[in-house]
Amino acid sequence: MNTGDVWRLHHEGQEIARLTVTGGDFPWMHATIETLPGFEEFRPVFADQERAIDDEDPERADACYHQIRKSLTMTYPDGEPVPEFWLHVHGDGTAGWRWHHEPFDDDDQ
């Protein structure tokens, strides 16, 4: 993916954030995030996920991941849906994510 590409985050068909790629460190993509109406209800989940990772609490981090994935979808810059992603939104206005062209198996999480 290219610097400047815009990936989009959706909730129930509504675009709630734009992630503008700033770079990557395979397998992670990095971006700035522009939040839109509808995003704020998910900010606490992303904050809890970040704390869980910092606290080395994989069970809590996994619970946040599942909550994010059951509620949110992501699209590639061309508008096609991303089948699977693991997104982290940081408090400093940046985001990082991994993605895959096929859904993860339950064992891969």
PDB file of N, CA and C in Angstrom:
ATOM      1  N   MET A   1       0.839  -1.176   0.000  1.00  0.00           N
ATOM      2  CA  MET A   1       0.000   0.000   0.000  1.00  0.00           C
ATOM      3  C   MET A   1       0.890   1.248   0.000  1.00  0.00           C
ATOM      4  N   ASN A   2       0.324   2.326  -0.464  1.00  0.00           N
ATOM      5  CA  ASN A   2       1.101   3.541  -0.665  1.00  0.00           C
ATOM      6  C   ASN A   2       0.811   4.596   0.397  1.00  0.00           C
ATOM      7  N   THR A   3       1.854   5.347   0.750  1.00  0.00           N
ATOM      8  CA  THR A   3       1.684   6.485   1.641  1.00  0.00           C
ATOM      9  C   THR A   3       0.642   7.418   1.018  1.00  0.00           C
ATOM     10  N   GLY A   4      -0.280   7.876   1.856  1.00  0.00           N
ATOM     11  CA  GLY A   4      -1.340   8.762   1.394  1.00  0.00           C
ATOM     12  C   GLY A   4      -2.636   8.045   1.056  1.00  0.00           C
ATOM     13  N   ASP A   5      -2.585   6.714   0.884  1.00  0.00           N
ATOM     14  CA  ASP A   5      -3.823   5.962   0.641  1.00  0.00           C
ATOM     15  C   ASP A   5      -4.749   6.138   1.842  1.00  0.00           C
ATOM     16  N   VAL A   6      -6.047   6.159   1.581  1.00  0.00           N
ATOM     17  CA  VAL A   6      -7.033   6.334   2.647  1.00  0.00           C
ATOM     18  C   VAL A   6      -7.887   5.074   2.763  1.00  0.00           C
ATOM     19  N   TRP A   7      -7.776   4.418   3.908  1.00  0.00           N
ATOM     20  CA  TRP A   7      -8.627   3.288   4.266  1.00  0.00           C
ATOM     21  C   TRP A   7      -9.755   3.861   5.115  1.00  0.00           C
ATOM     22  N   ARG A   8     -10.917   3.218   5.112  1.00  0.00           N
ATOM     23  CA  ARG A   8     -12.074   3.766   5.814  1.00  0.00           C
ATOM     24  C   ARG A   8     -12.637   2.747   6.804  1.00  0.00           C
ATOM     25  N   LEU A   9     -13.079   3.267   7.947  1.00  0.00           N
ATOM     26  CA  LEU A   9     -13.673   2.454   8.999  1.00  0.00           C
ATOM     27  C   LEU A   9     -15.166   2.764   9.046  1.00  0.00           C
ATOM     28  N   HIS A  10     -15.979   1.715   9.169  1.00  0.00           N
ATOM     29  CA  HIS A  10     -17.440   1.872   9.111  1.00  0.00           C
ATOM     30  C   HIS A  10     -18.115   1.174  10.285  1.00  0.00           C
ATOM     31  N   HIS A  11     -19.245   1.733  10.675  1.00  0.00           N
ATOM     32  CA  HIS A  11     -20.135   1.104  11.652  1.00  0.00           C
ATOM     33  C   HIS A  11     -21.544   1.143  11.062  1.00  0.00           C
ATOM     34  N   GLU A  12     -22.116  -0.039  10.892  1.00  0.00           N
ATOM     35  CA  GLU A  12     -23.467  -0.150  10.324  1.00  0.00           C
ATOM     36  C   GLU A  12     -23.610   0.651   9.033  1.00  0.00           C
ATOM     37  N   GLY A  13     -22.602   0.554   8.161  1.00  0.00           N
ATOM     38  CA  GLY A  13     -22.649   1.215   6.863  1.00  0.00           C
ATOM     39  C   GLY A  13     -22.270   2.677   6.856  1.00  0.00           C
ATOM     40  N   GLN A  14     -22.070   3.274   8.017  1.00  0.00           N
ATOM     41  CA  GLN A  14     -21.693   4.692   8.108  1.00  0.00           C
ATOM     42  C   GLN A  14     -20.182   4.807   8.281  1.00  0.00           C
ATOM     43  N   GLU A  15     -19.549   5.645   7.486  1.00  0.00           N
ATOM     44  CA  GLU A  15     -18.117   5.892   7.625  1.00  0.00           C
ATOM     45  C   GLU A  15     -17.882   6.680   8.907  1.00  0.00           C
ATOM     46  N   ILE A  16     -17.036   6.139   9.798  1.00  0.00           N
ATOM     47  CA  ILE A  16     -16.788   6.798  11.081  1.00  0.00           C
ATOM     48  C   ILE A  16     -15.339   7.242  11.257  1.00  0.00           C
ATOM     49  N   ALA A  17     -14.450   6.831  10.333  1.00  0.00           N
ATOM     50  CA  ALA A  17     -13.049   7.264  10.421  1.00  0.00           C
ATOM     51  C   ALA A  17     -12.356   7.044   9.089  1.00  0.00           C
ATOM     52  N   ARG A  18     -11.355   7.890   8.846  1.00  0.00           N
ATOM     53  CA  ARG A  18     -10.489   7.757   7.673  1.00  0.00           C
ATOM     54  C   ARG A  18      -9.064   7.583   8.182  1.00  0.00           C
ATOM     55  N   LEU A  19      -8.408   6.563   7.665  1.00  0.00           N
ATOM     56  CA  LEU A  19      -7.037   6.269   8.060  1.00  0.00           C
ATOM     57  C   LEU A  19      -6.131   6.549   6.861  1.00  0.00           C
ATOM     58  N   THR A  20      -5.310   7.591   6.969  1.00  0.00           N
ATOM     59  CA  THR A  20      -4.412   7.976   5.885  1.00  0.00           C
ATOM     60  C   THR A  20      -3.040   7.379   6.160  1.00  0.00           C
ATOM     61  N   VAL A  21      -2.620   6.486   5.268  1.00  0.00           N
ATOM     62  CA  VAL A  21      -1.379   5.734   5.445  1.00  0.00           C
ATOM     63  C   VAL A  21      -0.178   6.676   5.495  1.00  0.00           C
ATOM     64  N   THR A  22       0.641   6.492   6.540  1.00  0.00           N
ATOM     65  CA  THR A  22       1.881   7.256   6.683  1.00  0.00           C
ATOM     66  C   THR A  22       3.114   6.369   6.498  1.00  0.00           C
ATOM     67  N   GLY A  23       2.919   5.067   6.485  1.00  0.00           N
ATOM     68  CA  GLY A  23       4.024   4.133   6.315  1.00  0.00           C
ATOM     69  C   GLY A  23       3.636   2.767   6.826  1.00  0.00           C
ATOM     70  N   GLY A  24       4.639   1.941   7.007  1.00  0.00           N
ATOM     71  CA  GLY A  24       4.374   0.601   7.489  1.00  0.00           C
ATOM     72  C   GLY A  24       5.642  -0.070   7.951  1.00  0.00           C
ATOM     73  N   ASP A  25       5.455  -1.102   8.716  1.00  0.00           N
ATOM     74  CA  ASP A  25       6.536  -1.943   9.210  1.00  0.00           C
ATOM     75  C   ASP A  25       5.970  -3.354   9.163  1.00  0.00           C
ATOM     76  N   PHE A  26       6.106  -4.011   8.009  1.00  0.00           N
ATOM     77  CA  PHE A  26       5.434  -5.276   7.749  1.00  0.00           C
ATOM     78  C   PHE A  26       5.440  -6.166   8.979  1.00  0.00           C
ATOM     79  N   PRO A  27       4.285  -6.663   9.362  1.00  0.00           N
ATOM     80  CA  PRO A  27       3.008  -6.676   8.653  1.00  0.00           C
ATOM     81  C   PRO A  27       2.075  -5.528   9.033  1.00  0.00           C
ATOM     82  N   TRP A  28       2.567  -4.527   9.732  1.00  0.00           N
ATOM     83  CA  TRP A  28       1.712  -3.435  10.214  1.00  0.00           C
ATOM     84  C   TRP A  28       1.690  -2.267   9.240  1.00  0.00           C
ATOM     85  N   MET A  29       0.509  -1.656   9.123  1.00  0.00           N
ATOM     86  CA  MET A  29       0.326  -0.398   8.405  1.00  0.00           C
ATOM     87  C   MET A  29       0.200   0.683   9.485  1.00  0.00           C
ATOM     88  N   HIS A  30       0.658   1.894   9.179  1.00  0.00           N
ATOM     89  CA  HIS A  30       0.552   3.013  10.112  1.00  0.00           C
ATOM     90  C   HIS A  30      -0.155   4.171   9.418  1.00  0.00           C
ATOM     91  N   ALA A  31      -0.944   4.919  10.194  1.00  0.00           N
ATOM     92  CA  ALA A  31      -1.727   5.997   9.603  1.00  0.00           C
ATOM     93  C   ALA A  31      -2.055   7.058  10.635  1.00  0.00           C
ATOM     94  N   THR A  32      -2.429   8.217  10.123  1.00  0.00           N
ATOM     95  CA  THR A  32      -3.109   9.201  10.956  1.00  0.00           C
ATOM     96  C   THR A  32      -4.591   8.886  10.826  1.00  0.00           C
ATOM     97  N   ILE A  33      -5.345   9.233  11.840  1.00  0.00           N
ATOM     98  CA  ILE A  33      -6.769   8.930  11.807  1.00  0.00           C
ATOM     99  C   ILE A  33      -7.579  10.216  11.917  1.00  0.00           C
ATOM    100  N   GLU A  34      -8.539  10.340  11.034  1.00  0.00           N
ATOM    101  CA  GLU A  34      -9.509  11.436  11.078  1.00  0.00           C
ATOM    102  C   GLU A  34     -10.817  10.797  11.530  1.00  0.00           C
ATOM    103  N   THR A  35     -11.257  11.157  12.727  1.00  0.00           N
ATOM    104  CA  THR A  35     -12.504  10.583  13.225  1.00  0.00           C
ATOM    105  C   THR A  35     -13.685  11.404  12.730  1.00  0.00           C
ATOM    106  N   LEU A  36     -14.776  10.704  12.507  1.00  0.00           N
ATOM    107  CA  LEU A  36     -16.006  11.305  11.992  1.00  0.00           C
ATOM    108  C   LEU A  36     -17.138  10.989  12.964  1.00  0.00           C
ATOM    109  N   PRO A  37     -18.312  11.606  12.776  1.00  0.00           N
ATOM    110  CA  PRO A  37     -19.435  11.285  13.664  1.00  0.00           C
ATOM    111  C   PRO A  37     -19.675   9.769  13.708  1.00  0.00           C
ATOM    112  N   GLY A  38     -19.889   9.277  14.918  1.00  0.00           N
ATOM    113  CA  GLY A  38     -20.107   7.853  15.127  1.00  0.00           C
ATOM    114  C   GLY A  38     -18.901   7.138  15.707  1.00  0.00           C
ATOM    115  N   PHE A  39     -17.711   7.763  15.608  1.00  0.00           N
ATOM    116  CA  PHE A  39     -16.503   7.101  16.109  1.00  0.00           C
ATOM    117  C   PHE A  39     -16.423   7.107  17.633  1.00  0.00           C
ATOM    118  N   GLU A  40     -16.877   8.180  18.252  1.00  0.00           N
ATOM    119  CA  GLU A  40     -16.645   8.378  19.694  1.00  0.00           C
ATOM    120  C   GLU A  40     -17.136   7.226  20.556  1.00  0.00           C
ATOM    121  N   GLU A  41     -18.201   6.538  20.166  1.00  0.00           N
ATOM    122  CA  GLU A  41     -18.680   5.431  20.998  1.00  0.00           C
ATOM    123  C   GLU A  41     -17.674   4.278  21.046  1.00  0.00           C
ATOM    124  N   PHE A  42     -16.742   4.225  20.095  1.00  0.00           N
ATOM    125  CA  PHE A  42     -15.749   3.152  20.064  1.00  0.00           C
ATOM    126  C   PHE A  42     -14.405   3.554  20.666  1.00  0.00           C
ATOM    127  N   ARG A  43     -14.204   4.843  20.898  1.00  0.00           N
ATOM    128  CA  ARG A  43     -12.926   5.299  21.454  1.00  0.00           C
ATOM    129  C   ARG A  43     -12.570   4.578  22.762  1.00  0.00           C
ATOM    130  N   PRO A  44     -13.523   4.369  23.698  1.00  0.00           N
ATOM    131  CA  PRO A  44     -13.174   3.660  24.936  1.00  0.00           C
ATOM    132  C   PRO A  44     -12.699   2.224  24.695  1.00  0.00           C
ATOM    133  N   VAL A  45     -13.230   1.560  23.678  1.00  0.00           N
ATOM    134  CA  VAL A  45     -12.797   0.186  23.379  1.00  0.00           C
ATOM    135  C   VAL A  45     -11.353   0.187  22.896  1.00  0.00           C
ATOM    136  N   PHE A  46     -11.027   1.132  21.996  1.00  0.00           N
ATOM    137  CA  PHE A  46      -9.643   1.222  21.515  1.00  0.00           C
ATOM    138  C   PHE A  46      -8.697   1.599  22.653  1.00  0.00           C
ATOM    139  N   ALA A  47      -9.126   2.491  23.550  1.00  0.00           N
ATOM    140  CA  ALA A  47      -8.290   2.882  24.693  1.00  0.00           C
ATOM    141  C   ALA A  47      -8.070   1.690  25.622  1.00  0.00           C
ATOM    142  N   ASP A  48      -9.114   0.902  25.860  1.00  0.00           N
ATOM    143  CA  ASP A  48      -8.982  -0.279  26.713  1.00  0.00           C
ATOM    144  C   ASP A  48      -8.061  -1.306  26.058  1.00  0.00           C
ATOM    145  N   GLN A  49      -8.164  -1.454  24.740  1.00  0.00           N
ATOM    146  CA  GLN A  49      -7.284  -2.376  24.029  1.00  0.00           C
ATOM    147  C   GLN A  49      -5.819  -1.958  24.187  1.00  0.00           C
ATOM    148  N   GLU A  50      -5.556  -0.661  24.055  1.00  0.00           N
ATOM    149  CA  GLU A  50      -4.186  -0.159  24.185  1.00  0.00           C
ATOM    150  C   GLU A  50      -3.655  -0.404  25.604  1.00  0.00           C
ATOM    151  N   ARG A  51      -4.506  -0.152  26.611  1.00  0.00           N
ATOM    152  CA  ARG A  51      -4.100  -0.421  27.999  1.00  0.00           C
ATOM    153  C   ARG A  51      -3.845  -1.908  28.221  1.00  0.00           C
ATOM    154  N   ALA A  52      -4.696  -2.756  27.658  1.00  0.00           N
ATOM    155  CA  ALA A  52      -4.536  -4.205  27.819  1.00  0.00           C
ATOM    156  C   ALA A  52      -3.205  -4.673  27.228  1.00  0.00           C
ATOM    157  N   ILE A  53      -2.855  -4.133  26.084  1.00  0.00           N
ATOM    158  CA  ILE A  53      -1.572  -4.503  25.465  1.00  0.00           C
ATOM    159  C   ILE A  53      -0.418  -4.005  26.331  1.00  0.00           C
ATOM    160  N   ASP A  54      -0.511  -2.769  26.814  1.00  0.00           N
ATOM    161  CA  ASP A  54       0.531  -2.224  27.692  1.00  0.00           C
ATOM    162  C   ASP A  54       0.652  -3.038  28.980  1.00  0.00           C
ATOM    163  N   ASP A  55      -0.497  -3.516  29.486  1.00  0.00           N
ATOM    164  CA  ASP A  55      -0.519  -4.311  30.725  1.00  0.00           C
ATOM    165  C   ASP A  55      -0.194  -5.782  30.489  1.00  0.00           C
ATOM    166  N   GLU A  56       0.080  -6.141  29.233  1.00  0.00           N
ATOM    167  CA  GLU A  56       0.344  -7.536  28.862  1.00  0.00           C
ATOM    168  C   GLU A  56      -0.793  -8.448  29.315  1.00  0.00           C
ATOM    169  N   ASP A  57      -2.014  -8.029  29.001  1.00  0.00           N
ATOM    170  CA  ASP A  57      -3.226  -8.766  29.347  1.00  0.00           C
ATOM    171  C   ASP A  57      -3.880  -9.264  28.049  1.00  0.00           C
ATOM    172  N   PRO A  58      -3.426 -10.417  27.519  1.00  0.00           N
ATOM    173  CA  PRO A  58      -3.924 -10.876  26.227  1.00  0.00           C
ATOM    174  C   PRO A  58      -5.415 -11.205  26.205  1.00  0.00           C
ATOM    175  N   GLU A  59      -5.962 -11.656  27.313  1.00  0.00           N
ATOM    176  CA  GLU A  59      -7.390 -11.972  27.333  1.00  0.00           C
ATOM    177  C   GLU A  59      -8.231 -10.710  27.135  1.00  0.00           C
ATOM    178  N   ARG A  60      -7.866  -9.638  27.837  1.00  0.00           N
ATOM    179  CA  ARG A  60      -8.598  -8.377  27.691  1.00  0.00           C
ATOM    180  C   ARG A  60      -8.386  -7.788  26.296  1.00  0.00           C
ATOM    181  N   ALA A  61      -7.170  -7.877  25.769  1.00  0.00           N
ATOM    182  CA  ALA A  61      -6.890  -7.384  24.416  1.00  0.00           C
ATOM    183  C   ALA A  61      -7.718  -8.156  23.387  1.00  0.00           C
ATOM    184  N   ASP A  62      -7.817  -9.478  23.548  1.00  0.00           N
ATOM    185  CA  ASP A  62      -8.632 -10.291  22.637  1.00  0.00           C
ATOM    186  C   ASP A  62     -10.105  -9.914  22.724  1.00  0.00           C
ATOM    187  N   ALA A  63     -10.589  -9.653  23.937  1.00  0.00           N
ATOM    188  CA  ALA A  63     -11.995  -9.256  24.103  1.00  0.00           C
ATOM    189  C   ALA A  63     -12.260  -7.939  23.372  1.00  0.00           C
ATOM    190  N   CYS A  64     -11.326  -7.004  23.443  1.00  0.00           N
ATOM    191  CA  CYS A  64     -11.469  -5.734  22.722  1.00  0.00           C
ATOM    192  C   CYS A  64     -11.466  -5.984  21.222  1.00  0.00           C
ATOM    193  N   TYR A  65     -10.544  -6.839  20.754  1.00  0.00           N
ATOM    194  CA  TYR A  65     -10.480  -7.176  19.336  1.00  0.00           C
ATOM    195  C   TYR A  65     -11.832  -7.706  18.857  1.00  0.00           C
ATOM    196  N   HIS A  66     -12.405  -8.637  19.597  1.00  0.00           N
ATOM    197  CA  HIS A  66     -13.680  -9.228  19.196  1.00  0.00           C
ATOM    198  C   HIS A  66     -14.803  -8.184  19.187  1.00  0.00           C
ATOM    199  N   GLN A  67     -14.783  -7.287  20.135  1.00  0.00           N
ATOM    200  CA  GLN A  67     -15.800  -6.236  20.172  1.00  0.00           C
ATOM    201  C   GLN A  67     -15.658  -5.314  18.961  1.00  0.00           C
ATOM    202  N   ILE A  68     -14.431  -4.970  18.613  1.00  0.00           N
ATOM    203  CA  ILE A  68     -14.169  -4.115  17.457  1.00  0.00           C
ATOM    204  C   ILE A  68     -14.621  -4.812  16.180  1.00  0.00           C
ATOM    205  N   ARG A  69     -14.239  -6.074  16.013  1.00  0.00           N
ATOM    206  CA  ARG A  69     -14.548  -6.791  14.773  1.00  0.00           C
ATOM    207  C   ARG A  69     -16.036  -7.093  14.604  1.00  0.00           C
ATOM    208  N   LYS A  70     -16.768  -7.266  15.711  1.00  0.00           N
ATOM    209  CA  LYS A  70     -18.200  -7.534  15.546  1.00  0.00           C
ATOM    210  C   LYS A  70     -18.969  -6.251  15.238  1.00  0.00           C
ATOM    211  N   SER A  71     -18.379  -5.093  15.520  1.00  0.00           N
ATOM    212  CA  SER A  71     -19.072  -3.816  15.346  1.00  0.00           C
ATOM    213  C   SER A  71     -18.613  -3.007  14.143  1.00  0.00           C
ATOM    214  N   LEU A  72     -17.374  -3.202  13.708  1.00  0.00           N
ATOM    215  CA  LEU A  72     -16.788  -2.325  12.697  1.00  0.00           C
ATOM    216  C   LEU A  72     -16.324  -3.096  11.469  1.00  0.00           C
ATOM    217  N   THR A  73     -16.374  -2.421  10.328  1.00  0.00           N
ATOM    218  CA  THR A  73     -15.806  -2.954   9.095  1.00  0.00           C
ATOM    219  C   THR A  73     -14.821  -1.932   8.555  1.00  0.00           C
ATOM    220  N   MET A  74     -13.943  -2.394   7.674  1.00  0.00           N
ATOM    221  CA  MET A  74     -12.933  -1.530   7.069  1.00  0.00           C
ATOM    222  C   MET A  74     -12.973  -1.741   5.565  1.00  0.00           C
ATOM    223  N   THR A  75     -12.673  -0.668   4.825  1.00  0.00           N
ATOM    224  CA  THR A  75     -12.561  -0.801   3.375  1.00  0.00           C
ATOM    225  C   THR A  75     -11.178  -0.353   2.920  1.00  0.00           C
ATOM    226  N   TYR A  76     -10.723  -1.026   1.860  1.00  0.00           N
ATOM    227  CA  TYR A  76      -9.477  -0.646   1.201  1.00  0.00           C
ATOM    228  C   TYR A  76      -9.660   0.722   0.548  1.00  0.00           C
ATOM    229  N   PRO A  77      -8.576   1.341   0.095  1.00  0.00           N
ATOM    230  CA  PRO A  77      -8.694   2.627  -0.599  1.00  0.00           C
ATOM    231  C   PRO A  77      -9.621   2.587  -1.820  1.00  0.00           C
ATOM    232  N   ASP A  78      -9.756   1.420  -2.458  1.00  0.00           N
ATOM    233  CA  ASP A  78     -10.636   1.321  -3.626  1.00  0.00           C
ATOM    234  C   ASP A  78     -12.100   1.099  -3.256  1.00  0.00           C
ATOM    235  N   GLY A  79     -12.395   1.047  -1.940  1.00  0.00           N
ATOM    236  CA  GLY A  79     -13.764   0.892  -1.484  1.00  0.00           C
ATOM    237  C   GLY A  79     -14.205  -0.541  -1.237  1.00  0.00           C
ATOM    238  N   GLU A  80     -13.384  -1.505  -1.616  1.00  0.00           N
ATOM    239  CA  GLU A  80     -13.718  -2.912  -1.381  1.00  0.00           C
ATOM    240  C   GLU A  80     -13.556  -3.241   0.103  1.00  0.00           C
ATOM    241  N   PRO A  81     -14.389  -4.142   0.635  1.00  0.00           N
ATOM    242  CA  PRO A  81     -14.283  -4.503   2.051  1.00  0.00           C
ATOM    243  C   PRO A  81     -13.010  -5.282   2.356  1.00  0.00           C
ATOM    244  N   VAL A  82     -12.439  -5.014   3.528  1.00  0.00           N
ATOM    245  CA  VAL A  82     -11.280  -5.751   4.034  1.00  0.00           C
ATOM    246  C   VAL A  82     -11.840  -6.951   4.803  1.00  0.00           C
ATOM    247  N   PRO A  83     -11.552  -8.191   4.358  1.00  0.00           N
ATOM    248  CA  PRO A  83     -12.129  -9.358   5.017  1.00  0.00           C
ATOM    249  C   PRO A  83     -11.718  -9.511   6.482  1.00  0.00           C
ATOM    250  N   GLU A  84     -10.488  -9.152   6.800  1.00  0.00           N
ATOM    251  CA  GLU A  84     -10.019  -9.326   8.174  1.00  0.00           C
ATOM    252  C   GLU A  84      -9.007  -8.240   8.502  1.00  0.00           C
ATOM    253  N   PHE A  85      -9.099  -7.705   9.710  1.00  0.00           N
ATOM    254  CA  PHE A  85      -8.130  -6.700  10.154  1.00  0.00           C
ATOM    255  C   PHE A  85      -8.030  -6.718  11.668  1.00  0.00           C
ATOM    256  N   TRP A  86      -6.888  -6.256  12.147  1.00  0.00           N
ATOM    257  CA  TRP A  86      -6.637  -6.094  13.573  1.00  0.00           C
ATOM    258  C   TRP A  86      -6.166  -4.659  13.734  1.00  0.00           C
ATOM    259  N   LEU A  87      -7.049  -3.795  14.232  1.00  0.00           N
ATOM    260  CA  LEU A  87      -6.825  -2.351  14.269  1.00  0.00           C
ATOM    261  C   LEU A  87      -6.566  -1.865  15.680  1.00  0.00           C
ATOM    262  N   HIS A  88      -5.563  -0.997  15.796  1.00  0.00           N
ATOM    263  CA  HIS A  88      -5.272  -0.289  17.042  1.00  0.00           C
ATOM    264  C   HIS A  88      -5.381   1.207  16.749  1.00  0.00           C
ATOM    265  N   VAL A  89      -6.185   1.905  17.517  1.00  0.00           N
ATOM    266  CA  VAL A  89      -6.275   3.354  17.416  1.00  0.00           C
ATOM    267  C   VAL A  89      -5.656   3.916  18.686  1.00  0.00           C
ATOM    268  N   HIS A  90      -4.652   4.753  18.513  1.00  0.00           N
ATOM    269  CA  HIS A  90      -3.901   5.304  19.646  1.00  0.00           C
ATOM    270  C   HIS A  90      -4.439   6.679  20.031  1.00  0.00           C
ATOM    271  N   GLY A  91      -4.225   7.052  21.264  1.00  0.00           N
ATOM    272  CA  GLY A  91      -4.699   8.323  21.787  1.00  0.00           C
ATOM    273  C   GLY A  91      -4.060   9.541  21.144  1.00  0.00           C
ATOM    274  N   ASP A  92      -2.964   9.343  20.408  1.00  0.00           N
ATOM    275  CA  ASP A  92      -2.260  10.480  19.799  1.00  0.00           C
ATOM    276  C   ASP A  92      -2.718  10.794  18.374  1.00  0.00           C
ATOM    277  N   GLY A  93      -3.842  10.187  17.946  1.00  0.00           N
ATOM    278  CA  GLY A  93      -4.349  10.462  16.602  1.00  0.00           C
ATOM    279  C   GLY A  93      -3.735   9.610  15.513  1.00  0.00           C
ATOM    280  N   THR A  94      -3.070   8.530  15.909  1.00  0.00           N
ATOM    281  CA  THR A  94      -2.497   7.602  14.938  1.00  0.00           C
ATOM    282  C   THR A  94      -3.178   6.244  15.088  1.00  0.00           C
ATOM    283  N   ALA A  95      -2.952   5.407  14.101  1.00  0.00           N
ATOM    284  CA  ALA A  95      -3.506   4.057  14.128  1.00  0.00           C
ATOM    285  C   ALA A  95      -2.508   3.105  13.489  1.00  0.00           C
ATOM    286  N   GLY A  96      -2.639   1.848  13.842  1.00  0.00           N
ATOM    287  CA  GLY A  96      -1.859   0.791  13.219  1.00  0.00           C
ATOM    288  C   GLY A  96      -2.766  -0.403  13.020  1.00  0.00           C
ATOM    289  N   TRP A  97      -2.558  -1.122  11.928  1.00  0.00           N
ATOM    290  CA  TRP A  97      -3.376  -2.305  11.708  1.00  0.00           C
ATOM    291  C   TRP A  97      -2.658  -3.306  10.823  1.00  0.00           C
ATOM    292  N   ARG A  98      -3.087  -4.532  10.999  1.00  0.00           N
ATOM    293  CA  ARG A  98      -2.717  -5.639  10.126  1.00  0.00           C
ATOM    294  C   ARG A  98      -3.990  -6.012   9.397  1.00  0.00           C
ATOM    295  N   TRP A  99      -3.867  -6.531   8.205  1.00  0.00           N
ATOM    296  CA  TRP A  99      -5.037  -6.945   7.451  1.00  0.00           C
ATOM    297  C   TRP A  99      -4.714  -8.198   6.671  1.00  0.00           C
ATOM    298  N   HIS A 100      -5.770  -8.859   6.259  1.00  0.00           N
ATOM    299  CA  HIS A 100      -5.599 -10.068   5.471  1.00  0.00           C
ATOM    300  C   HIS A 100      -6.724 -10.137   4.448  1.00  0.00           C
ATOM    301  N   HIS A 101      -6.444 -10.725   3.312  1.00  0.00           N
ATOM    302  CA  HIS A 101      -7.425 -10.812   2.235  1.00  0.00           C
ATOM    303  C   HIS A 101      -8.461 -11.920   2.448  1.00  0.00           C
ATOM    304  N   GLU A 102      -8.331 -12.680   3.523  1.00  0.00           N
ATOM    305  CA  GLU A 102      -9.297 -13.705   3.895  1.00  0.00           C
ATOM    306  C   GLU A 102      -9.548 -13.608   5.405  1.00  0.00           C
ATOM    307  N   PRO A 103     -10.750 -13.979   5.856  1.00  0.00           N
ATOM    308  CA  PRO A 103     -10.998 -13.964   7.306  1.00  0.00           C
ATOM    309  C   PRO A 103     -10.021 -14.884   8.041  1.00  0.00           C
ATOM    310  N   PHE A 104      -9.625 -14.463   9.259  1.00  0.00           N
ATOM    311  CA  PHE A 104      -8.790 -15.313  10.100  1.00  0.00           C
ATOM    312  C   PHE A 104      -9.598 -16.490  10.596  1.00  0.00           C
ATOM    313  N   ASP A 105      -8.952 -17.638  10.760  1.00  0.00           N
ATOM    314  CA  ASP A 105      -9.580 -18.756  11.463  1.00  0.00           C
ATOM    315  C   ASP A 105      -9.593 -18.407  12.923  1.00  0.00           C
ATOM    316  N   ASP A 106     -10.537 -18.983  13.694  1.00  0.00           N
ATOM    317  CA  ASP A 106     -10.588 -18.720  15.127  1.00  0.00           C
ATOM    318  C   ASP A 106      -9.256 -19.041  15.806  1.00  0.00           C
ATOM    319  N   ASP A 107      -8.511 -20.011  15.286  1.00  0.00           N
ATOM    320  CA  ASP A 107      -7.236 -20.399  15.887  1.00  0.00           C
ATOM    321  C   ASP A 107      -6.136 -19.382  15.631  1.00  0.00           C
ATOM    322  N   ASP A 108      -6.330 -18.473  14.646  1.00  0.00           N
ATOM    323  CA  ASP A 108      -5.287 -17.509  14.272  1.00  0.00           C
ATOM    324  C   ASP A 108      -5.306 -16.244  15.099  1.00  0.00           C
ATOM    325  N   GLN A 109      -6.245 -16.068  15.992  1.00  0.00           N
ATOM    326  CA  GLN A 109      -6.402 -14.791  16.664  1.00  0.00           C
ATOM    327  C   GLN A 109      -5.458 -14.628  17.787  1.00  0.00           C
TER     328      GLN A 109
END
